[in-house]
XYZ file of C-alpha atoms in Angstrom:
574
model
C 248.811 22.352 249.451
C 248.388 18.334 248.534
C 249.706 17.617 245.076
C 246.471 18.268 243.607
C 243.539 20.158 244.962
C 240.385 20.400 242.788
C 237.317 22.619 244.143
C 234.603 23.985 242.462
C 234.314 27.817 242.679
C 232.653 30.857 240.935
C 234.408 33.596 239.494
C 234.910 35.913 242.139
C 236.374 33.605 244.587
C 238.403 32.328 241.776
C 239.945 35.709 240.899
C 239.867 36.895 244.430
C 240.755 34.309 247.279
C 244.090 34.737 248.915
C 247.107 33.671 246.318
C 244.850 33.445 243.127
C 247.262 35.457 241.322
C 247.399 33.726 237.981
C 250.498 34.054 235.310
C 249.985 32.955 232.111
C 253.535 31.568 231.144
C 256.075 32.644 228.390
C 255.932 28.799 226.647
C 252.151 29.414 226.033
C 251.179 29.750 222.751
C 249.677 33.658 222.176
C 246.025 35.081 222.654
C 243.251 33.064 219.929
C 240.225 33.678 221.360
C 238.292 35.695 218.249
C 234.856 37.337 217.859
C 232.991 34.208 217.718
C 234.056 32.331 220.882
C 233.299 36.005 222.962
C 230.437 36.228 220.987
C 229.369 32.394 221.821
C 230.634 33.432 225.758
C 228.432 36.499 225.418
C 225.036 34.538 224.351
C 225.794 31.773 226.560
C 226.436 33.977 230.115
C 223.488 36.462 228.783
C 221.285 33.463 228.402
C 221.627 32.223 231.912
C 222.052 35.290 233.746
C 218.011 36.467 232.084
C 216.471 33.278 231.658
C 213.597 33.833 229.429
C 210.904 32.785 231.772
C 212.824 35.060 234.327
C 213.251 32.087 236.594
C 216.660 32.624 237.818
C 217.765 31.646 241.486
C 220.966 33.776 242.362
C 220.770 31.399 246.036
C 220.935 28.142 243.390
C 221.731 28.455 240.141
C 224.608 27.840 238.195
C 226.603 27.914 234.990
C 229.746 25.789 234.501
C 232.294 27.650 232.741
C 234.911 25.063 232.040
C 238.245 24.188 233.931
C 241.519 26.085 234.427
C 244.982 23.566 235.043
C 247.470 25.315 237.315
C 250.385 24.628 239.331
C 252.268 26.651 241.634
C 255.719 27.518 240.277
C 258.714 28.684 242.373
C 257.466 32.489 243.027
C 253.673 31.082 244.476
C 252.185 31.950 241.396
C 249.414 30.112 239.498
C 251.036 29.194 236.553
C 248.024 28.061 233.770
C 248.608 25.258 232.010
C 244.768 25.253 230.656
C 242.520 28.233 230.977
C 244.235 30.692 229.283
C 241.325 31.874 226.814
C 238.976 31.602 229.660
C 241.095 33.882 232.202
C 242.242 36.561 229.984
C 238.586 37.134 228.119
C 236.656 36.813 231.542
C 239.466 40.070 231.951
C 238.494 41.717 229.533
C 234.792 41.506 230.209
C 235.059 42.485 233.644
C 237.201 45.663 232.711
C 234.371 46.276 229.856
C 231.805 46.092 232.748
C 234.118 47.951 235.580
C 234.032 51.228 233.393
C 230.142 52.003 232.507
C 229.164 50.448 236.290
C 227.445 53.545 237.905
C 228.790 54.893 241.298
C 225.428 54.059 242.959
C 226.761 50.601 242.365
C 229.467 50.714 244.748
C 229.499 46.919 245.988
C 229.598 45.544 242.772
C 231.728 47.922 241.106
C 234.268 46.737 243.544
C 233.786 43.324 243.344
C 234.685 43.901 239.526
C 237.977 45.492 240.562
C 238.679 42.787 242.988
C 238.358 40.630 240.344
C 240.973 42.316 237.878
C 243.310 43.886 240.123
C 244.945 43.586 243.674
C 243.541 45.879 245.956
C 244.406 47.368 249.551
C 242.491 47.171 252.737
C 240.429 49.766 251.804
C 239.431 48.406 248.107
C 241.390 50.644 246.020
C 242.904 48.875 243.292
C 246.094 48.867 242.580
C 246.033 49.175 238.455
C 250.275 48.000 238.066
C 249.149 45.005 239.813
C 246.565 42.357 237.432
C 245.285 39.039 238.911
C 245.981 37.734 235.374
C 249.267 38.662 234.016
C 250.892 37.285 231.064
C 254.426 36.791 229.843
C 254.001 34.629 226.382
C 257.302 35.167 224.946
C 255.825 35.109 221.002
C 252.670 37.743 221.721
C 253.424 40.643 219.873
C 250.571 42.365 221.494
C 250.557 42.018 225.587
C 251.232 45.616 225.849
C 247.909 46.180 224.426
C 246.206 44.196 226.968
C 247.998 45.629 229.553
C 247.119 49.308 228.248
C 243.528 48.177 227.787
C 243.104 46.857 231.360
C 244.842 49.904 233.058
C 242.631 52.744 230.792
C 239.412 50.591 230.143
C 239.772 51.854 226.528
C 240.939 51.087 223.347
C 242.403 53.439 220.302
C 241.679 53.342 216.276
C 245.233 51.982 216.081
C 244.887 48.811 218.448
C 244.596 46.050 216.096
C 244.999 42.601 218.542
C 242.258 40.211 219.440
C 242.570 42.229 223.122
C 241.279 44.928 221.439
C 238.598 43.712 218.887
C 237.527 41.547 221.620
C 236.917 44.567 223.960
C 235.339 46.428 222.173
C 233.182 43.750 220.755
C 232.007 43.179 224.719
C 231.848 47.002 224.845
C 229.307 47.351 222.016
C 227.239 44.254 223.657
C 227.399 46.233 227.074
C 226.213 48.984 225.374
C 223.168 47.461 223.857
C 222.213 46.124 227.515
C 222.065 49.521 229.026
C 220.191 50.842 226.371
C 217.853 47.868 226.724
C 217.245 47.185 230.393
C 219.222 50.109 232.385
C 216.943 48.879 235.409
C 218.879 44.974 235.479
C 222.329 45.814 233.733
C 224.692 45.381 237.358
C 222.893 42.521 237.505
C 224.612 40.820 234.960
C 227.957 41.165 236.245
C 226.851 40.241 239.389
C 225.517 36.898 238.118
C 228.321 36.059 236.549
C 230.971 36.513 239.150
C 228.505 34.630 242.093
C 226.983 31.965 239.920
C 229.016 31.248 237.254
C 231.412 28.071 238.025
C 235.158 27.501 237.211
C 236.801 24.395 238.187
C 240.494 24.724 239.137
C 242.497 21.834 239.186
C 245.497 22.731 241.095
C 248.670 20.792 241.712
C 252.342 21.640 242.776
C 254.033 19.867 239.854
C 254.440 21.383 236.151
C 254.816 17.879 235.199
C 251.521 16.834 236.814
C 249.638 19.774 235.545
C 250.891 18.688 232.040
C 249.666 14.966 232.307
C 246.226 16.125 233.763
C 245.627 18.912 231.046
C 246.405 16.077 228.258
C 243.874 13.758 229.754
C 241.321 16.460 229.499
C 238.652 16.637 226.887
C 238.561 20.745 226.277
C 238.419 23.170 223.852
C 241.249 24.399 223.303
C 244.507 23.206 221.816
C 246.845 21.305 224.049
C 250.736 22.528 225.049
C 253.019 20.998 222.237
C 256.350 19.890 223.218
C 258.097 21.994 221.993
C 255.936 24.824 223.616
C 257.459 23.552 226.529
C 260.923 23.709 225.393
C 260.336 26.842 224.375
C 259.996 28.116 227.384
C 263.035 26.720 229.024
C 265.293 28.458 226.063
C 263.193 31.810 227.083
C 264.064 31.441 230.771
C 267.973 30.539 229.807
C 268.627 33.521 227.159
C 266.312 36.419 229.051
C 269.181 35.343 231.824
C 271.729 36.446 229.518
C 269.968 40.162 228.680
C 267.212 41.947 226.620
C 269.380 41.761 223.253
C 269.621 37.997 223.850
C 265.903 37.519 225.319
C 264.466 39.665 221.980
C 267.142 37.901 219.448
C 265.496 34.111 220.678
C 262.265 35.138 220.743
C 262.810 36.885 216.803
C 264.533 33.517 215.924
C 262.046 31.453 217.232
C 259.460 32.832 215.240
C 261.815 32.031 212.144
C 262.334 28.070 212.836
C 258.480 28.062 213.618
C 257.572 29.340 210.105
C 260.338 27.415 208.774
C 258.537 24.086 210.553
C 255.071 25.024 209.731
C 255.638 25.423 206.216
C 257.483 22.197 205.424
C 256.738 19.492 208.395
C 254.087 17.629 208.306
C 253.956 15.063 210.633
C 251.361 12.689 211.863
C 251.671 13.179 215.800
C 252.787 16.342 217.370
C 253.441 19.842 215.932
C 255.863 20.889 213.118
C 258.273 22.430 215.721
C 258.184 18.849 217.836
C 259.409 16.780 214.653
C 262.404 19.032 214.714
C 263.273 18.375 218.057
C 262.431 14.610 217.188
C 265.304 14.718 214.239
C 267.725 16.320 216.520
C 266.781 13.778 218.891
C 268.640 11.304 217.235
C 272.049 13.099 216.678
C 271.718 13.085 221.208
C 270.676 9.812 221.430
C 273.445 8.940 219.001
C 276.154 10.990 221.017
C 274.655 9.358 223.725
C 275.509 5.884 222.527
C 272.247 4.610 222.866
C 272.031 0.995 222.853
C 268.053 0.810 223.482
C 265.671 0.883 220.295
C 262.468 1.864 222.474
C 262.205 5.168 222.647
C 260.603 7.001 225.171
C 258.526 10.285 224.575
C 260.073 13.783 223.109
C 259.306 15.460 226.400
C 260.301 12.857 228.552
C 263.705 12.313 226.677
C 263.999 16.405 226.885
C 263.006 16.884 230.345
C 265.689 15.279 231.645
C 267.999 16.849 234.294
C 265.423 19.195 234.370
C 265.724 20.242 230.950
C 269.311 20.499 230.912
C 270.074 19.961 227.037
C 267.912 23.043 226.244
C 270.196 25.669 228.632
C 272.377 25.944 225.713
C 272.996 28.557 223.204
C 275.012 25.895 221.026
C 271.630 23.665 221.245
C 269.606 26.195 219.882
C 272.176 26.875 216.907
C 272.078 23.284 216.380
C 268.224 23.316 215.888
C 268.792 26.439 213.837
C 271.046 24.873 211.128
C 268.881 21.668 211.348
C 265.896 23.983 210.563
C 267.814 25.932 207.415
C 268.862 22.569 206.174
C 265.911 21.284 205.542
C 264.289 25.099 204.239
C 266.729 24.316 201.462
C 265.414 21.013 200.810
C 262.129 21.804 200.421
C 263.118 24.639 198.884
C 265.264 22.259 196.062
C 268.356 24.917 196.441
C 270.457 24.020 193.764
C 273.628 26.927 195.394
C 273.946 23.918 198.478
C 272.629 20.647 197.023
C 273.282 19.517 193.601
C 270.612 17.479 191.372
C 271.732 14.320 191.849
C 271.512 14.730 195.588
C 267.793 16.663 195.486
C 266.891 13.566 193.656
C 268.029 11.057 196.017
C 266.298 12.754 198.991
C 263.435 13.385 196.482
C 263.354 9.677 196.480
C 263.458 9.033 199.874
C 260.686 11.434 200.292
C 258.426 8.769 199.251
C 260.040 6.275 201.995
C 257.412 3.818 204.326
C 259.279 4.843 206.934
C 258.949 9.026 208.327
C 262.261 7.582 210.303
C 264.326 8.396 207.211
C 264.596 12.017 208.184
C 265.482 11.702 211.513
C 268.350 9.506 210.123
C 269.328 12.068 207.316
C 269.309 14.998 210.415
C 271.599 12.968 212.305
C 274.433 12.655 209.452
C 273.738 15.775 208.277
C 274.295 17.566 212.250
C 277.261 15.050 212.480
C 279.125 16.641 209.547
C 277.938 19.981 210.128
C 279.850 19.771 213.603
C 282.883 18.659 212.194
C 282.655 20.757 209.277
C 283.323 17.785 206.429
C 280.644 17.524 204.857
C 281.474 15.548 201.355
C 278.827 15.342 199.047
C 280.424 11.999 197.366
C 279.928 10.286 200.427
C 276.336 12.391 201.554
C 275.322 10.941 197.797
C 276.274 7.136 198.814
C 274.651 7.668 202.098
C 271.375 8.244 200.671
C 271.591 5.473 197.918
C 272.710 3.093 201.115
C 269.353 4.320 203.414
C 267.412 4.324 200.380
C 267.911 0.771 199.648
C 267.845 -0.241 203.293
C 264.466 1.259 203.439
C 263.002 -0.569 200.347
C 264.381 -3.831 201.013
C 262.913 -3.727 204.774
C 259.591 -2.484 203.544
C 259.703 -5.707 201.349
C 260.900 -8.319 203.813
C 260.280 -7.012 207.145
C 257.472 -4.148 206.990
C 256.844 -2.172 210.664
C 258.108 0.733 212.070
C 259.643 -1.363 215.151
C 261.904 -3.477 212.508
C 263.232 -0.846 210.898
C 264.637 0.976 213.666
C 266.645 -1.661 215.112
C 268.921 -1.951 211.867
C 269.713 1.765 211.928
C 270.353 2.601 215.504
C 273.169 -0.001 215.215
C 274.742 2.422 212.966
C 274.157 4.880 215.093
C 278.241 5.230 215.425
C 278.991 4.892 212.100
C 276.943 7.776 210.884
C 278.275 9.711 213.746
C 281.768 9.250 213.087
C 281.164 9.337 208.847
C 282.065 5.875 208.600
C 280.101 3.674 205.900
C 277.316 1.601 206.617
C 277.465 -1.707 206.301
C 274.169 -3.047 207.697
C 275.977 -6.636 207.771
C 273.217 -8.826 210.174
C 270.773 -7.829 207.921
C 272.123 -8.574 204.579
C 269.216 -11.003 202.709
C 269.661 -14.019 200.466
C 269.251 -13.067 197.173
C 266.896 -16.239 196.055
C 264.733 -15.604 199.109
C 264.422 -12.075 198.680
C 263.942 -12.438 195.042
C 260.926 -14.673 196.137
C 259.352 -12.055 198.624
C 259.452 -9.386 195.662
C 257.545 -11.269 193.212
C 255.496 -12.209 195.584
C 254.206 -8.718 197.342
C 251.047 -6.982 196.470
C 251.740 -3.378 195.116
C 248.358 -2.200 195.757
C 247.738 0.772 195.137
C 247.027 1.783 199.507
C 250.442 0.623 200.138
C 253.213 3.387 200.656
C 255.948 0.921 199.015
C 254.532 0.744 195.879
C 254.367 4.757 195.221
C 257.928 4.487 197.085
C 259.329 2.011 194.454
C 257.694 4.059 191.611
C 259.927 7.306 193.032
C 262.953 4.816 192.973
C 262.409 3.886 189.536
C 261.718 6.823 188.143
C 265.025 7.943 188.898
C 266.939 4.777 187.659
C 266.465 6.523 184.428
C 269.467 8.114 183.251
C 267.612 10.443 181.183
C 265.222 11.426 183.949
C 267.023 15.168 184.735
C 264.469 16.895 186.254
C 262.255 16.389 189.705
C 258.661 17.348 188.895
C 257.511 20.615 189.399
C 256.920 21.383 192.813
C 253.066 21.980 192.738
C 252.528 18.793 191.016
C 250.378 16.147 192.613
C 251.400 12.804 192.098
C 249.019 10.102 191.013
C 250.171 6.024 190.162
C 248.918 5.652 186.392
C 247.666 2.541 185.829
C 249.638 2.627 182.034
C 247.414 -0.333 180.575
C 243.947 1.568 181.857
C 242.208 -0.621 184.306
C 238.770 0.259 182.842
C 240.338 -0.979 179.189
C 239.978 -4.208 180.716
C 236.486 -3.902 180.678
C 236.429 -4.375 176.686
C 240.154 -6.066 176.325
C 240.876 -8.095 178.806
C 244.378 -9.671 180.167
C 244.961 -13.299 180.218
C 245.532 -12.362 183.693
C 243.687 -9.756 186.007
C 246.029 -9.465 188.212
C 248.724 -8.164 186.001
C 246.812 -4.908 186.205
C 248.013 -4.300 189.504
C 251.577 -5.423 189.327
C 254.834 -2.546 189.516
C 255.315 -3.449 185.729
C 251.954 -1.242 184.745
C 252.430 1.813 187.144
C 253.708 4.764 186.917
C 253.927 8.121 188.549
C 252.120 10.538 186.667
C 250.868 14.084 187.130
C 247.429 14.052 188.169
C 246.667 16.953 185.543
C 247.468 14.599 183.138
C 246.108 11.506 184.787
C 243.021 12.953 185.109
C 242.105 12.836 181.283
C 244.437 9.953 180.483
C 243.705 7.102 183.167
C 240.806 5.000 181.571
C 241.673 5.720 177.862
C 243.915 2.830 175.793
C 247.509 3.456 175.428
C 247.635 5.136 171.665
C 245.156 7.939 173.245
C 247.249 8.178 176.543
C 250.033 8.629 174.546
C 248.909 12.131 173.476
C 248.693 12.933 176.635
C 251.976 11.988 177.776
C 253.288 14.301 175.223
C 250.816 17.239 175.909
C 249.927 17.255 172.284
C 245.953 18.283 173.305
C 243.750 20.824 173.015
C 243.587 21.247 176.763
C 244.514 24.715 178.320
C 247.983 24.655 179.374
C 248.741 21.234 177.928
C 252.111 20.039 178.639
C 254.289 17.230 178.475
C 255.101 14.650 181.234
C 258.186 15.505 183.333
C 258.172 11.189 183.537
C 260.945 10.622 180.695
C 260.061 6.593 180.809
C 256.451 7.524 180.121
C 257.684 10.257 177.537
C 260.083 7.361 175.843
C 257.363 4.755 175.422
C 255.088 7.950 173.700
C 257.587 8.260 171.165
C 256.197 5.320 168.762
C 253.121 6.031 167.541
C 252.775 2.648 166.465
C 253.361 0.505 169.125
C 250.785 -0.476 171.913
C 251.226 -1.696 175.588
C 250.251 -4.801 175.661
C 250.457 -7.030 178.660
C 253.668 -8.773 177.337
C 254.692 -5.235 177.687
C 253.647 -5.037 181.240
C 255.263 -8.628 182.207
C 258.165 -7.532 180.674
C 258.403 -4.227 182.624
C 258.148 -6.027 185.878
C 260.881 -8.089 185.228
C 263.173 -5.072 184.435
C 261.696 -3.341 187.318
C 262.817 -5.905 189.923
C 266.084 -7.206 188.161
C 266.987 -3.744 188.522
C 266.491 -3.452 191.935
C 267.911 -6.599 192.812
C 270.990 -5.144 191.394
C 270.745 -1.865 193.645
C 270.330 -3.771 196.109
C 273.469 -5.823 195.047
C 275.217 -2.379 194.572
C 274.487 -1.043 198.020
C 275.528 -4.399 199.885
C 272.570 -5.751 200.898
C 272.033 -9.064 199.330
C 274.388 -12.595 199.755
């Protein structure tokens, strides 16, 4: 075969030509395919198989069911890259249909069971041996297909999408015969002659990847890590069933785990925690280039030689747990003062900040010193890196350069020192006063975070279900009736805060001796409470005094001498 055949063909020569023996591989993500896609299939094959003005041409017409990505892996098997919904429903139709098919309906009865099973020279099937099998490592249920296609049945207790699916086609067979005995084998027959799959075969997984992500379908694309799931299957169901079923349990775990507190803006939850362990190998790796090539590309090397590893897998496992507890806020491993800092950073430009974190925090892990003195000045150093290059130097491209240089230092637990960076203090003074903290842009809500906690009486995070909103502390619409000398003083650092949007919701446009009722949940409002913001909570105390836009001027200035003097702290300015 040429590296990529593509031929258009309908169903029966698809499931029946010599080698069409199609294996649905153990990276692939289980069975989806619910009630309302078979129903959708259903209408749609119905629909062109009785035309309503009984037109159809069985010589000429044709329905295009989609396309189905293959390659052929080391044991001459189809292995589906895309299709998988299509293949395994078309199944479980044809086994619906195969069982009510009368006798009298020999010839089509047994193209139906040359369709789902292999069969021998005389047409008997052979029901151990499927045309589709599947070996998804995470699908709880396969034996239920497998019991379905064999007995052509299902029982009360089969709960999968196999079975509601079945019987779902079942019931709609059902109807047919009761409506048109005369023209039910014809359906069947018109959909395994004139219904039209396009298979896209090729000889390379890799080439079978890049075509399926260039395609425009319907269903979701392999993730990354899909992919190196797979290749951690195929190493630990080498080393025996207990090992095969203890990855495949633990697996599960780092996926839940990754669902449930990644959120990133490419890729999957599971792919962003191969992307932070990504940088304690590139790191290892001494890594001297700041373009980074893709996660699979980076992972595929050697032919996916970092991921034969039971210590790798570990590694992601701790990596996984270690961030559980940070979402989590678990105050048994991480003190306040730490769940701050990374509460901080949370609110970084820059997503890279977590990769960076993973990679000290898997460098002490493997050496087993972890010292939270030093994991507390690490954080206050990143932090203020982050800021300052958000400031002078915003891009995601600038901001790696300064940190893979360190790459060493935070492998070996040395301090960082960020020297050719370092910024004059006039000039960066300058920049500060002179950026727009709009309310769009992710450094002003990031400076706000930073502030907040420069508050020595600030002891608490805030509560973990509450939405953050910037509080415009002089209201914006109080402008309306009592204006500022100067608009734009609205907008600057020194008049925002973060503030629970319960709070904000009611306080925003009022003047600052309502919003101070607020801040102190002294209302009438169901559930009222306080401010967790202590600054906020300080300047309620008076209930004389107003904001005023001295007040706001003068908050600025403290804002920014203060983190000129962070910055000054953490090394960072000359």
């Amino acid at each position: 075969m040429s590296d990529l055949n593509i031929s258009q063909k309908n169903i029966y020569t698809t499931f029946t030509e010599l080698g069409a023996n199609f294996l649905i591989p153990d990276y692939q993500r289980p069975y989806s395919w619910k009630k309302d896609e078979c129903e959708t299939l259903w209408e749609d094959l119905y629909n062109f198989a009785f035309p309503e003005d009984k037109s159809f041409d069985h010589k000429k017409d044709e329905y295009f069911l989609g396309t189905i990505v293959t390659f052929k892996n080391e044991y001459d098997q189809n292995e589906v890259i895309d299709g998988q919904q299509r293949l395994i429903t078309l199944l479980l139709l044809l086994r619906a249909f195969y069982e009510v098919l009368p006798e009298d309906k020999t010839k089509i009865k047994n193209n139906v069971a040359e369709c789902i099973w292999y069969t021998d020279e005389d047409g008997n099937p052979d029901e151990n041996r499927l045309k589709v099998e599947s070996e998804v490592a995470t699908d709880e249920h396969i034996s239920e297909l497998k019991k379905i296609i064999k007995e052509g049945q299902t029982s009360k207790t089969d709960k999968s999408l196999y079975a509601q699916n079945f019987r779902y086609f079942q019931n709609k067979i059902g109807e047919f015969i009761k409506e048109d005995p005369t023209n039910f084998s014809k359906l069947p027959q018109r959909i395994m002659k004139n219904c039209i799959i396009l298979p896209i075969e090729t000889n390379s997984q890799s080439t079978a990847f890049r075509i399926f992500t260039t395609l425009n379908d319907r269903g979701l694309p392999l993730s990354d890590s899909d992919i190196f799931k797979s290749q951690f299957y195929k190493f630990f169901r080498n080393q025996g069933k207990q090992a095969k079923e203890n990855f495949v349990n633990r697996w599960k775990e780092i996926e839940t785990i990754c669902n449930d507190i990644f959120h990133p803006r490419r890729g999957t939850p599971t792919d962003d925690l191969f992307m932070k362990y990504m940088y304690y190998l590139l790191a290892k790796e001494n890594t001297k280039s700041d373009t980074f090539k893709g996660l699979r590309i980076y992972y595929e090397k050697n032919d996916y030689e970092i991921l034969k590893s039971a210590e790798v897998f570990e590694d992601l496992m701790t990596l996984a747990n270690f961030w559980n507890d940070i979402a989590a806020r678990n105050e048994q491993r991480f003190s306040p003062r730490i769940l701050k800092r990374l509460y901080v950073l949370s609110y970084s430009p820059y997503a890279l900040w977590e990769n960076i974190v993973s990679l000290y925090i898997m460098s002490r892990y493997k050496k087993k010193d972890f010292d939270e003195e030093k994991f507390y000045k690490f954080l206050h150093k990143i932090t203020a890196m982050f800021l300052m290059f958000a400031i002078v130097q915003p891009g995601v491209q600038a901001i790696r350069r300064p940190f893979l240089l360190e790459f060493q230092n935070i492998l070996h637990g040395e301090e960082l020192n960020f020297e050719q960076f370092t910024q004059d203090k006039r000039f960066f003074r300058a920049q500060l006063e002179n950026t727009k903290f709009s309310q769009s842009k992710a450094i002003t809500r990031a400076m706000l975070a930073w502030w907040l906690f420069q508050n020595d009486e600030q002891k608490e995070l805030p509560p973990d279900n509450a939405n953050l909103e910037i509080e415009h502390i002089y209201a914006k619409k109080l402008h309306e009736t009592k204006p500022l000398a100067n608009v734009e003083n609205l907008e600057l650092l020194g008049n925002k805060s973060l503030l629970e949007k319960r709070i904000n919701i009611y306080a925003s446009n009022l003047p600052f001796a309502n919003k101070k009722i607020y801040y102190r949940g002294e209302t009438n409002k169901k559930n009222a409470k306080p401010t967790f913001n202590q600054e906020l909570l300080e300047l309620a105390k008076k209930e004389d005094e107003d904001f005023t836009e001295n007040d706001i001027l003068a908050r600025n200035e403290k804002i920014f001498d203060g983190f000129i003097n962070y910055l000054e702290e953490n090394k960072l300015l000359k």
